[in-house]
Short mmCIF file of C-alpha atoms in Angstrom, two decimals:
data_model
loop_
_atom_site.label_atom_id
_atom_site.label_comp_id
_atom_site.label_asym_id
_atom_site.label_seq_id
_atom_site.Cartn_x
_atom_site.Cartn_y
_atom_site.Cartn_z
CA MET A 1 -66.58 43.93 13.47
CA ASN A 2 -63.55 46.03 13.27
CA THR A 3 -64.91 48.80 10.92
CA ASN A 4 -60.93 48.96 9.55
CA LEU A 5 -61.58 45.28 8.25
CA GLN A 6 -64.75 46.47 6.51
CA SER A 7 -64.01 46.18 2.91
CA GLU A 8 -65.68 45.38 -0.63
CA GLY A 9 -66.80 42.05 0.76
CA ASP A 10 -68.15 40.38 3.65
CA ILE A 11 -65.36 38.98 5.67
CA ASN A 12 -64.98 35.33 7.26
CA ILE A 13 -63.85 35.78 10.66
CA THR A 14 -66.93 37.04 12.73
CA PRO A 15 -68.86 35.22 15.23
CA ALA A 16 -71.80 35.46 12.99
CA ARG A 17 -70.19 33.67 10.38
CA LYS A 18 -69.13 30.79 13.00
CA LYS A 19 -72.67 30.64 14.28
CA TRP A 20 -73.94 30.22 10.69
CA THR A 21 -71.66 27.57 9.83
CA GLU A 22 -72.60 25.35 13.06
CA ASN A 23 -76.31 25.66 11.93
CA ASN A 24 -76.02 25.37 8.16
CA ILE A 25 -73.49 23.04 7.19
CA ASP A 26 -74.10 19.19 6.75
CA PRO A 27 -71.77 16.64 7.58
CA GLU A 28 -70.46 15.75 3.97
CA SER A 29 -70.25 19.48 3.37
CA LYS A 30 -68.20 20.36 6.42
CA LYS A 31 -65.90 17.32 5.37
CA LEU A 32 -64.88 18.97 2.23
CA LEU A 33 -64.49 22.42 3.98
CA ASP A 34 -62.17 20.60 6.35
CA GLU A 35 -60.21 19.12 3.54
CA ASP A 36 -60.03 22.68 1.61
CA ALA A 37 -58.78 24.70 4.88
CA SER A 38 -56.26 21.91 5.51
CA CYS A 39 -54.80 22.55 1.98
CA PHE A 40 -55.30 26.02 1.19
CA LEU A 41 -53.58 28.87 2.87
CA HIS A 42 -55.84 30.84 5.36
CA GLN A 43 -56.84 34.41 4.39
CA THR A 44 -59.78 36.44 5.56
CA LEU A 45 -62.68 36.75 2.46
CA SER A 46 -61.96 33.42 1.44
CA THR A 47 -60.39 30.53 3.59
CA PRO A 48 -62.08 28.95 5.35
CA CYS A 49 -65.00 28.83 2.65
CA LEU A 50 -68.50 29.64 3.07
CA ASN A 51 -69.82 26.55 1.40
CA VAL A 52 -69.42 23.46 -1.43
CA ILE A 53 -70.81 24.41 -4.97
CA GLU A 54 -71.76 21.67 -6.95
CA SER A 55 -73.02 23.08 -10.03
CA CYS A 56 -73.87 26.44 -11.72
CA ALA A 57 -76.12 27.62 -14.06
CA GLY A 58 -77.70 31.35 -15.26
CA SER A 59 -78.35 32.94 -12.03
CA THR A 60 -78.55 30.15 -9.98
CA ILE A 61 -75.80 28.08 -7.87
CA THR A 62 -76.66 24.71 -6.57
CA LEU A 63 -74.74 23.62 -3.10
CA ALA A 64 -73.64 20.11 -2.70
CA THR A 65 -76.63 19.75 -0.15
CA GLY A 66 -78.88 20.26 -3.00
CA GLN A 67 -80.22 23.61 -2.19
CA THR A 68 -80.15 26.26 -5.14
CA LEU A 69 -79.26 29.92 -4.49
CA LEU A 70 -80.16 32.64 -6.63
CA ASP A 71 -76.50 34.24 -7.08
CA PHE A 72 -76.65 37.90 -7.22
CA HIS A 73 -73.13 38.13 -6.28
CA GLY A 74 -71.28 36.13 -8.75
CA ASN A 75 -67.72 38.08 -8.12
CA TYR A 76 -69.06 40.02 -10.94
CA ILE A 77 -67.99 37.66 -13.35
CA HIS A 78 -71.42 36.16 -14.61
CA ASN A 79 -72.59 39.14 -16.90
CA LEU A 80 -74.62 36.62 -19.02
CA GLY A 81 -75.26 34.18 -16.04
CA PHE A 82 -73.34 30.91 -15.43
CA GLY A 83 -72.18 28.58 -18.33
CA HIS A 84 -74.36 30.28 -20.98
CA PRO A 85 -74.90 27.76 -23.78
CA GLU A 86 -73.72 29.95 -26.39
CA ILE A 87 -70.42 30.83 -24.89
CA VAL A 88 -69.86 27.32 -23.86
CA ALA A 89 -70.40 26.07 -27.69
CA ALA A 90 -67.88 28.89 -28.80
CA ILE A 91 -65.44 27.83 -26.28
CA THR A 92 -65.80 24.05 -27.09
CA GLU A 93 -66.12 24.67 -31.05
CA MET A 94 -62.19 26.53 -30.61
CA LEU A 95 -60.59 24.24 -27.93
CA PRO A 96 -59.51 21.07 -30.51
CA LYS A 97 -58.71 24.08 -33.16
CA LEU A 98 -56.52 26.41 -31.07
CA SER A 99 -56.40 25.84 -27.81
CA PHE A 100 -53.19 28.24 -26.78
CA SER A 101 -51.58 30.84 -28.74
CA THR A 102 -47.88 31.24 -28.25
CA ARG A 103 -47.09 34.84 -27.34
CA ARG A 104 -44.64 35.31 -30.29
CA TYR A 105 -47.98 34.84 -32.65
CA THR A 106 -51.20 36.43 -32.79
CA ASN A 107 -54.71 34.95 -33.53
CA ARG A 108 -58.05 35.75 -35.27
CA PRO A 109 -60.21 35.97 -31.86
CA ALA A 110 -57.59 38.17 -30.51
CA ILE A 111 -57.46 40.78 -33.13
CA GLU A 112 -61.60 40.62 -33.53
CA LEU A 113 -61.85 41.26 -30.00
CA ALA A 114 -59.43 43.95 -29.74
CA LYS A 115 -61.19 45.71 -32.67
CA LYS A 116 -64.61 45.24 -30.97
CA LEU A 117 -63.48 46.60 -27.74
CA THR A 118 -62.03 49.76 -29.30
CA SER A 119 -65.25 50.48 -31.35
CA PHE A 120 -67.21 51.71 -28.10
CA SER A 121 -64.85 54.82 -27.54
CA PRO A 122 -63.92 57.50 -29.87
CA SER A 123 -60.24 57.73 -28.26
CA LEU A 124 -59.58 54.29 -26.59
CA THR A 125 -57.97 52.81 -29.86
CA ARG A 126 -55.02 50.48 -28.39
CA VAL A 127 -55.77 47.32 -26.13
CA LEU A 128 -53.32 44.79 -23.97
CA PHE A 129 -54.82 41.70 -22.51
CA ALA A 130 -54.12 40.27 -19.56
CA PRO A 131 -55.18 37.07 -17.29
CA GLY A 132 -56.72 39.08 -14.65
CA GLY A 133 -57.77 42.65 -13.58
CA ALA A 134 -54.92 43.06 -11.13
CA GLU A 135 -52.37 42.59 -13.83
CA ALA A 136 -54.38 44.86 -16.05
CA VAL A 137 -53.93 47.42 -13.52
CA SER A 138 -50.19 46.97 -13.06
CA MET A 139 -49.94 47.63 -16.93
CA ALA A 140 -51.92 51.16 -16.50
CA ILE A 141 -49.71 52.10 -13.81
CA LYS A 142 -46.82 51.25 -16.29
CA VAL A 143 -48.39 52.94 -19.01
CA ALA A 144 -48.82 56.09 -16.89
CA ARG A 145 -45.05 56.26 -15.64
CA ALA A 146 -44.34 55.63 -19.30
CA VAL A 147 -46.16 58.29 -20.77
CA THR A 148 -45.75 60.93 -18.24
CA GLY A 149 -42.17 60.43 -16.78
CA ARG A 150 -43.78 60.42 -13.31
CA HIS A 151 -44.50 57.97 -10.59
CA LYS A 152 -46.83 59.09 -8.25
CA THR A 153 -50.72 58.57 -8.28
CA ILE A 154 -53.75 59.52 -6.44
CA SER A 155 -56.58 57.30 -5.75
CA LEU A 156 -59.50 56.50 -3.52
CA TRP A 157 -59.77 55.20 0.16
CA ASP A 158 -61.79 52.18 0.42
CA SER A 159 -61.22 51.55 -3.30
CA PHE A 160 -60.15 47.93 -4.79
CA HIS A 161 -58.23 47.28 -7.57
CA GLY A 162 -56.54 43.80 -7.10
CA ALA A 163 -54.70 42.13 -4.52
CA THR A 164 -50.88 42.53 -6.21
CA LEU A 165 -48.56 44.68 -4.22
CA ASP A 166 -48.65 47.51 -6.68
CA ALA A 167 -52.78 47.18 -6.89
CA ILE A 168 -53.24 47.23 -3.29
CA SER A 169 -50.61 50.19 -3.04
CA VAL A 170 -53.18 52.15 -5.04
CA GLY A 171 -56.04 50.60 -3.45
CA GLY A 172 -57.53 51.68 -0.26
CA GLU A 173 -58.75 48.58 1.69
CA ALA A 174 -57.53 47.92 5.30
CA VAL A 175 -58.15 44.40 4.94
CA PHE A 176 -55.49 44.28 1.93
CA ARG A 177 -52.83 46.65 3.14
CA LYS A 178 -52.57 45.97 7.05
CA ASP A 179 -49.30 44.52 8.21
CA ILE A 180 -47.60 43.93 4.80
CA GLY A 181 -45.02 46.44 5.25
CA PRO A 182 -43.74 48.91 2.44
CA LEU A 183 -46.04 49.50 -0.37
CA MET A 184 -45.22 51.52 -3.75
CA PRO A 185 -44.11 54.96 -3.00
CA GLY A 186 -45.84 58.23 -4.24
CA THR A 187 -49.44 56.63 -3.60
CA HIS A 188 -51.57 59.50 -2.35
CA HIS A 189 -55.25 58.55 -1.26
CA VAL A 190 -58.18 60.89 -0.95
CA PRO A 191 -61.82 60.40 0.41
CA PRO A 192 -64.19 59.15 -2.19
CA PRO A 193 -67.38 60.64 -3.03
CA ASN A 194 -69.42 59.34 -0.42
CA PRO A 195 -71.50 62.17 1.28
CA SER A 196 -72.79 59.95 4.19
CA GLU A 197 -68.98 59.28 5.38
CA CYS A 198 -67.35 62.86 4.16
CA PRO A 199 -64.41 63.55 6.68
CA PHE A 200 -64.64 67.03 5.61
CA HIS A 201 -68.28 67.10 6.82
CA CYS A 202 -69.38 68.87 3.75
CA GLY A 203 -73.09 67.65 3.43
CA ASP A 204 -74.40 67.89 -0.30
CA THR A 205 -71.04 69.40 -1.40
CA CYS A 206 -69.18 66.55 -0.52
CA ASN A 207 -68.65 65.21 -3.95
CA MET A 208 -67.36 68.58 -5.14
CA SER A 209 -65.28 68.86 -2.35
CA CYS A 210 -63.50 65.45 -2.79
CA ALA A 211 -62.99 66.51 -6.56
CA ASN A 212 -61.71 69.82 -5.71
CA TYR A 213 -59.17 68.06 -3.02
CA ILE A 214 -57.87 65.79 -5.83
CA GLU A 215 -57.03 68.96 -7.74
CA TYR A 216 -55.39 70.22 -4.69
CA ILE A 217 -53.20 67.40 -4.47
CA LEU A 218 -52.26 67.55 -8.28
CA ASP A 219 -51.29 71.31 -7.72
CA LYS A 220 -49.16 70.84 -4.56
CA GLU A 221 -47.38 67.86 -6.00
CA GLY A 222 -46.93 69.05 -9.52
CA ASP A 223 -45.95 65.60 -10.87
CA VAL A 224 -48.32 63.22 -10.52
CA SER A 225 -48.59 60.54 -13.14
CA ALA A 226 -52.30 59.51 -12.81
CA VAL A 227 -55.40 59.51 -11.12
CA ILE A 228 -56.87 55.67 -10.69
CA ALA A 229 -60.35 55.02 -9.63
CA GLU A 230 -63.22 53.22 -9.90
CA THR A 231 -65.96 54.82 -11.87
CA ILE A 232 -68.32 53.83 -9.46
CA ARG A 233 -67.80 51.72 -6.35
CA CYS A 234 -69.71 48.35 -6.42
CA ALA A 235 -71.33 49.07 -3.30
CA PRO A 236 -72.35 51.25 -4.78
CA PHE A 237 -71.30 54.76 -4.39
CA ILE A 238 -72.29 56.59 -7.55
CA PRO A 239 -70.85 59.82 -7.93
CA PRO A 240 -72.74 62.63 -10.10
CA LYS A 241 -71.79 63.91 -13.15
CA GLU A 242 -69.74 67.19 -12.14
CA TYR A 243 -67.37 64.58 -9.92
CA TRP A 244 -65.78 63.18 -12.80
CA GLN A 245 -66.11 66.03 -15.21
CA THR A 246 -64.34 68.18 -12.52
CA VAL A 247 -61.58 65.41 -11.96
CA ARG A 248 -61.26 64.82 -15.81
CA ALA A 249 -60.62 68.85 -16.32
CA ALA A 250 -57.93 68.74 -13.25
CA CYS A 251 -56.31 66.15 -14.65
CA ASP A 252 -55.92 67.99 -18.07
CA ARG A 253 -54.50 71.10 -16.23
CA HIS A 254 -52.05 69.49 -14.40
CA GLY A 255 -50.87 66.74 -16.84
CA ALA A 256 -51.79 63.73 -15.07
CA LEU A 257 -53.93 60.57 -16.84
CA LEU A 258 -57.19 59.48 -15.83
CA ILE A 259 -57.10 55.80 -15.36
CA LEU A 260 -60.82 54.62 -14.55
CA ASP A 261 -61.03 50.85 -13.10
CA GLU A 262 -64.17 49.33 -14.71
CA ILE A 263 -63.43 45.77 -13.98
CA PRO A 264 -66.23 44.64 -12.00
CA HIS A 265 -69.05 46.62 -13.90
CA ALA A 266 -68.09 47.34 -17.71
CA LEU A 267 -69.74 45.52 -20.50
CA GLY A 268 -73.21 46.17 -19.73
CA ARG A 269 -74.00 45.79 -16.25
CA THR A 270 -74.98 49.59 -15.72
CA GLY A 271 -76.73 49.75 -18.93
CA LYS A 272 -73.68 51.07 -21.12
CA MET A 273 -70.83 49.18 -22.48
CA PHE A 274 -68.37 51.35 -20.16
CA THR A 275 -69.60 52.88 -17.09
CA PHE A 276 -67.75 56.25 -17.91
CA GLN A 277 -70.20 56.84 -20.70
CA HIS A 278 -72.58 57.97 -18.13
CA TYR A 279 -70.34 60.86 -17.16
CA GLY A 280 -69.96 62.38 -20.69
CA ILE A 281 -66.12 62.05 -20.24
CA GLU A 282 -63.31 59.84 -21.97
CA PRO A 283 -60.67 58.60 -19.58
CA ASP A 284 -56.90 58.16 -20.92
CA MET A 285 -57.28 54.50 -20.05
CA VAL A 286 -59.84 51.89 -19.01
CA VAL A 287 -59.25 48.56 -17.13
CA ILE A 288 -62.08 45.99 -17.62
CA GLY A 289 -62.37 42.40 -16.53
CA LYS A 290 -64.44 39.89 -14.62
CA GLY A 291 -67.10 39.49 -17.06
CA LEU A 292 -64.98 39.72 -20.25
CA GLY A 293 -64.31 36.01 -20.34
CA GLY A 294 -67.99 35.12 -20.61
CA GLY A 295 -68.34 33.83 -17.04
CA ILE A 296 -65.90 30.96 -17.95
CA MET A 297 -62.38 32.27 -18.69
CA PRO A 298 -60.13 34.60 -16.25
CA PHE A 299 -59.42 37.67 -18.60
CA ALA A 300 -58.99 41.49 -18.37
CA ALA A 301 -58.06 44.26 -20.85
CA LEU A 302 -56.37 47.67 -20.60
CA ILE A 303 -57.63 49.98 -23.32
CA VAL A 304 -55.92 53.35 -23.99
CA LYS A 305 -55.32 56.33 -26.09
CA GLU A 306 -53.62 56.13 -29.51
CA GLU A 307 -50.74 58.46 -28.91
CA PHE A 308 -49.53 56.26 -25.75
CA ASN A 309 -48.56 53.79 -28.21
CA GLU A 310 -45.38 55.60 -29.69
CA LYS A 311 -44.25 56.47 -25.89
CA THR A 312 -44.57 52.55 -24.91
CA ARG A 313 -43.20 50.88 -27.91
CA ASN A 314 -39.59 50.00 -26.51
CA GLN A 315 -41.08 49.01 -23.05
CA SER A 316 -42.65 45.43 -22.26
CA LEU A 317 -45.68 46.17 -20.17
CA GLY A 318 -47.46 42.90 -19.71
CA HIS A 319 -45.87 40.14 -21.49
CA PHE A 320 -48.23 37.58 -20.30
CA THR A 321 -48.11 33.90 -20.75
CA HIS A 322 -51.90 33.77 -21.58
CA GLU A 323 -51.73 37.31 -23.16
CA LYS A 324 -53.74 36.77 -26.22
CA ASN A 325 -55.70 33.53 -25.12
CA PRO A 326 -57.93 32.62 -27.87
CA ILE A 327 -60.20 30.64 -25.38
CA ALA A 328 -61.04 33.56 -23.48
CA CYS A 329 -61.12 35.79 -26.82
CA VAL A 330 -63.92 33.81 -28.17
CA ALA A 331 -65.81 33.66 -24.86
CA ALA A 332 -65.67 37.45 -24.79
CA LEU A 333 -66.55 38.13 -28.32
CA LYS A 334 -69.85 35.72 -27.96
CA MET A 335 -70.72 37.35 -24.89
CA ILE A 336 -70.51 41.04 -26.60
CA GLU A 337 -72.65 39.60 -29.56
CA ILE A 338 -75.23 38.23 -27.39
CA ILE A 339 -75.52 41.55 -25.16
CA GLU A 340 -75.71 43.53 -28.57
CA ARG A 341 -77.99 40.83 -30.34
CA ASP A 342 -80.63 40.62 -27.37
CA ASN A 343 -80.67 44.50 -26.81
CA LEU A 344 -79.60 43.64 -23.13
CA LEU A 345 -78.50 47.39 -22.41
CA GLU A 346 -82.14 48.15 -22.65
CA HIS A 347 -82.97 45.36 -20.82
CA VAL A 348 -80.53 46.49 -17.83
CA GLU A 349 -82.42 49.97 -17.97
CA HIS A 350 -85.97 48.28 -17.70
CA MET A 351 -84.61 46.13 -14.86
CA HIS A 352 -83.10 49.27 -13.22
CA HIS A 353 -86.09 51.15 -12.80
CA TYR A 354 -87.75 47.96 -11.69
CA SER A 355 -85.11 47.47 -8.90
CA ILE A 356 -85.08 51.33 -7.55
CA GLU A 357 -88.92 50.87 -7.36
CA GLN A 358 -88.86 47.73 -5.28
CA MET A 359 -86.05 49.00 -3.11
CA THR A 360 -87.58 52.21 -2.53
CA ARG A 361 -90.90 50.68 -1.38
CA MET A 362 -88.73 48.71 0.81
CA LYS A 363 -87.14 51.60 2.55
CA GLU A 364 -90.28 53.02 3.07
CA SER A 365 -91.35 50.25 5.35
CA GLN A 366 -88.02 49.21 6.90
CA PRO A 367 -86.39 52.17 9.40
CA TYR A 368 -83.17 50.34 9.35
CA ILE A 369 -82.94 51.19 5.68
CA TYR A 370 -81.03 54.31 5.25
CA ASP A 371 -80.70 54.68 1.54
CA VAL A 372 -81.12 52.42 -1.77
CA ARG A 373 -79.24 53.38 -4.95
CA ALA A 374 -78.18 51.60 -8.14
CA LEU A 375 -76.68 52.22 -11.67
CA GLY A 376 -77.74 49.76 -13.93
CA LEU A 377 -78.02 46.43 -12.01
CA ILE A 378 -74.85 47.36 -9.68
CA MET A 379 -77.42 47.98 -6.36
CA GLY A 380 -76.93 48.56 -3.06
CA ILE A 381 -79.41 48.66 0.13
CA GLU A 382 -77.37 50.52 3.14
CA LEU A 383 -78.47 49.37 6.61
CA ARG A 384 -77.98 52.21 9.38
CA HIS A 385 -78.78 51.74 13.48
CA PRO A 386 -79.16 54.60 15.39
CA ASP A 387 -76.65 53.50 17.96
CA THR A 388 -73.49 52.56 16.29
CA LYS A 389 -72.10 51.60 12.76
CA GLU A 390 -71.08 48.00 14.42
CA LYS A 391 -74.63 47.29 15.03
CA ALA A 392 -75.39 48.20 11.24
CA SER A 393 -73.05 46.33 10.30
CA ALA A 394 -74.07 43.21 12.38
CA LEU A 395 -77.52 43.59 11.05
CA ALA A 396 -76.36 43.48 7.63
CA GLU A 397 -74.24 40.09 8.17
CA SER A 398 -77.56 38.52 9.74
CA VAL A 399 -79.42 39.81 6.98
CA MET A 400 -77.01 38.08 4.48
CA TYR A 401 -77.00 34.72 6.34
CA ARG A 402 -80.59 34.60 6.44
CA SER A 403 -80.96 35.12 3.05
CA LEU A 404 -78.62 32.44 2.08
CA GLU A 405 -80.91 30.27 4.34
CA LEU A 406 -83.73 31.39 2.23
CA GLY A 407 -82.19 30.98 -0.93
CA LEU A 408 -80.27 34.23 -1.82
CA SER A 409 -76.66 34.89 -2.44
CA PHE A 410 -75.12 38.36 -2.03
CA LYS A 411 -72.45 40.06 -0.43
CA CYS A 412 -71.81 42.89 2.11
CA SER A 413 -69.99 45.62 1.19
CA MET A 414 -68.35 48.41 3.71
CA GLY A 415 -70.01 46.33 6.42
CA ASN A 416 -73.43 47.61 6.22
CA ILE A 417 -74.09 47.66 2.54
CA LEU A 418 -76.18 44.51 0.91
CA ASN A 419 -74.70 44.49 -2.34
CA LEU A 420 -76.68 43.36 -5.12
CA THR A 421 -75.21 42.29 -8.86
CA PRO A 422 -77.29 40.00 -10.60
CA PRO A 423 -76.29 39.05 -14.60
CA VAL A 424 -77.70 41.59 -16.99
CA ASN A 425 -79.84 39.37 -18.28
CA VAL A 426 -81.68 38.61 -15.08
CA SER A 427 -85.52 38.38 -15.34
CA LYS A 428 -88.15 40.22 -13.48
CA ASP A 429 -88.98 37.31 -11.69
CA GLU A 430 -85.69 36.77 -10.10
CA LEU A 431 -85.52 39.97 -9.07
CA GLN A 432 -88.77 40.01 -7.26
CA GLN A 433 -87.51 36.74 -5.55
CA ALA A 434 -84.54 38.45 -4.46
CA PHE A 435 -86.19 41.10 -2.80
CA SER A 436 -88.84 39.24 -1.19
CA ILE A 437 -86.02 37.43 0.19
CA ILE A 438 -84.31 40.41 1.58
CA LYS A 439 -87.88 41.69 2.86
CA GLN A 440 -88.57 38.55 4.77
CA ALA A 441 -85.02 38.51 6.20
CA LEU A 442 -85.20 42.00 7.58
CA ALA A 443 -88.71 41.47 8.77
CA GLU A 444 -87.36 38.53 11.06
CA LEU A 445 -84.41 40.03 12.44
CA VAL A 446 -85.85 43.73 12.95
#
């Protein structure tokens, strides 16, 4: 595998993918996949597709063949699993009453959701909604320009903020940036806080070296509008508290805003409503999405500080047709209500400790597991090979495909990391089943 193409997700152009497809796709599914491939524009990561889904419910997806898989991938949207009956009921109740809200008007669900989202943070008090995360990132970049009068940004290599041109400009994945041509000017990139691959070879001090490098650029440039980054990478890469506290202080010293992208993991996956709450800081803006639509509706939000309101008053920052979609808003409100009512943040904490225990035991018995890590239910099992990273990536991909055969869906991140993201209401039995499948796949392949 070309390491430059390793990304947040697994790619669909490898020999292992071709071999798996030949051995696992039945004639009827192949016919549907061929029809799909004949009408959708091909792109790595999605087309041609892996398989055909017939239905989904809770933590599972069912394929056209009838095979049911635990889905620990879910594109991060299934915070409460797929098709949660209470969310479906809330949407069904609203549909005949208010199916759409013309942009010139507001509606009660939109106001209630905005008030709810701003109740989770003392300083983030203003909201804009958007149809998806990339659009919300776009709005954040515009707000930073409007507030600071500057246009430059600092972001991290290997990061993902969406697939639009401005989002890939601040993003750092080659699979999205290659051969696209000129991107937005002024987008500086720095190494992510990942000690195992630190380009400065700093060892245990990598996180702080990377944080200090951000301040170095802030100082040298002098006119950066914002630092934009994922609070944690979903692979996951989990910086220590000092990293974000150092970056927050550096932004304050140099007049730059701090924008945190929590699209995949806000609203409970890490055990808190916002992931930055683990770090004892407040950003200037936070972007959320994915699970915000209750696992059903495409929906995202930008939440910013109160003082930005005056500086953006005379600018159009989003102006999206589905900006205050009442159906998406009632789905979001019901999801948040269930998280709070059922004490699911506490449940995530319990499942986190159980998962760390299970993954650690697996690591002790598997020499190719280099590291296991998690924040809440964002989990990663990093594989290493004594020869090359390409061999580690090949092993990770083989484990993923064998796990699919055994009944578990997840994705590979950065080539060599098994990336597991179950719903926040996942059961201990489902977690145990998932770890058993991975353990069996590793045992068969190593």
